[in-house]
Amino acid sequence: MPSVIVVGGGVAGLTVAHELAERGFEVHVHDARTSWGGKARSQPVPGTGTQGRRDLPGEHGFRFYPRFYRHVIDQMQRTPAVPGVATPTVDQHLRATTESAIAMVDEDTWYRFSRRKLDKPYDVLEALELFFQKLDFDAADTSLYGLKILQFLSSSEARRFGQYERLSWWDFCQGDLYSPKLQRQLRAIPRTMVAMDPKRGSARTIGAISMQLILDFAQSGVNNDRTMGGPTSQMWLDPWVAQLRSLGVQFHAGVPCTALDVADGRISRVRFANGESRAADHYVLAVPLEAAHALITPELAALDPALARLRASDVEQLVSWMVGIQFFLYEDVPLVRGHTFYPDSPWALTSISQPQFWRELGLFRRQFGDGQVGGLLSIDVSDWNTPGTFVPKRAKDCTPEEIQTEVWGQLKAALNGRDAEEQVLTDELLHSVHLDADLDYASGLPPRNTSGLLVHPPRSWEVRPEAASAIPNLCLAGDYVRTHTDLASMEGACEAGRRAVNAILDRTHSQARRADIWPLEEPAWLEPWKRLDAALYQRGRPHLFEVMGLRTALQASDVLRRFAAVTGLTDVDDWLDQFRVSDRVDTLLARLGIR
């Protein structure tokens, strides 16, 4: 069978190795780190475990597995939790989060949100209105934002790629029209879950993922938002690597790749920092965007216009920071059974109390550390460019100690409220802190971050490459590669790895089954709306809401009522039913006065 060298041992690289090894390929995986999993790996705090306990479990950030992570979950379902034993598989370590909450600075209460199924356009609007009512936003804010959400949901793929890819999410949502209070939430909410900056990220990307999160949150069932039932490496990555070794994958750790040599229009070999080199039939570059950018030489760029575009791009403008910090507590503070969002925190924090999901491992203080630690709050810091409240500097300009002080202060401000007698977090609870090891302070401030995340600026899709490069024996795998997922995430990396595998299977004329790839899914009841918008876009016309002059509608629900009046139907559901059985696009457009 052909041999393949995979440069990069993160989720993308391990996915490539898994899929190819199952199909009989000889696979070598190389990584500059000495541990596997890339940004997803655990970061045990050295020397903290005593008397047979594991070291305290640090991480790059907490793990989050929403419903639409189909590729990652499928990979888990094919990985035994115990080497050599078929069942259970590692997906059985996932734990459902049955609650979510929002904690506002200086408010007396948190806001918990339940889920219910959405079946119709009205349901989307009603769910958003209820959400905003709980957060005490005014009707004008609620109506406009609800309208924009429904506009995106009912937009065709052609409009999303042709129009929304050129806009920021902020501009699409008309962010400047909202009250200052909602503007703060609009800036912060997308950043609390994934590395999405509404002023920097394209409306197409942020809109598509936001729709997945909104719809997932509202759906019934408990698998919409899951976390891991223990440290990521222990519960998933270590069993995964063990499975790959049993399939014959060979791992080479601790030596960075320095160059991809070219000869006769192909990759001839890979060179490493220790002076060694290795050759194979095919190569997969599965390193992060910044590392890939550094390895694209003029020789490589000359062979592939996509690599040339990527090489010419300004990587600093394409990436942002989302970095984790863990607070180890003497006693557990569960908060809610899920994620807590702090949308008005200057650094866009999100937290989860993890020991409540790790019960099957045993009592936390008996499993980790020195026996004193009973709780763990894992925090993602998503905004590194806004001055803090307690340390009035950007996170990038802070020392690790100052970051600890500011994040802890922001958490207390949001969780403790105004009641001094019922404090959720106190300084006496704090045992120790771990900051993501991928922040390198060796050269001073600001630190070097080796785990930047793509933020998908407008028109960045044009810069990003496909998994199959124009070089006949080179493929790319990473969350910056073009995918359906289109998100800097484990899921995006996993899908990109599968696309690279399929390209290799095609190039080797393999008869093996191709790796499964799934698109993002939106409710079927949106399809008639999207078909109508596709017809409008083809005619060079704006979205229906804009055609009807509803850009600044005061009541979002009026959009549907006025739409029904124009079409001559008393109920939008009647129109949807008719549209499903016959193509009425031209008739409808004519009645709306659209040619």
Short mmCIF file of N, CA, C and O in Angstrom, two decimals, residues 20 161 248 377 477 563 566:
data_model
loop_
_atom_site.label_atom_id
_atom_site.label_comp_id
_atom_site.label_asym_id
_atom_site.label_seq_id
_atom_site.Cartn_x
_atom_site.Cartn_y
_atom_site.Cartn_z
N LEU A 20 -6.88 6.46 6.96
CA LEU A 20 -5.98 5.78 6.04
C LEU A 20 -5.53 4.43 6.58
O LEU A 20 -5.41 3.44 5.83
N PHE A 161 -22.96 32.89 0.00
CA PHE A 161 -21.60 32.94 -0.53
C PHE A 161 -21.36 34.20 -1.35
O PHE A 161 -20.28 34.77 -1.30
N GLY A 248 -1.25 0.07 13.17
CA GLY A 248 0.03 0.15 12.49
C GLY A 248 0.57 1.55 12.27
O GLY A 248 1.64 1.71 11.68
N LEU A 377 -13.11 25.14 37.88
CA LEU A 377 -13.79 25.99 36.92
C LEU A 377 -12.87 26.17 35.72
O LEU A 377 -11.75 26.66 35.86
N ALA A 477 -4.74 19.55 5.68
CA ALA A 477 -5.77 19.22 6.67
C ALA A 477 -5.61 20.13 7.87
O ALA A 477 -4.54 20.18 8.47
N PHE A 563 -46.14 39.58 4.93
CA PHE A 563 -45.82 38.69 3.82
C PHE A 563 -47.05 37.89 3.41
O PHE A 563 -47.35 37.73 2.23
N VAL A 566 -49.46 40.11 1.41
CA VAL A 566 -49.04 40.36 0.04
C VAL A 566 -49.29 39.15 -0.84
O VAL A 566 -49.69 39.27 -2.00
#
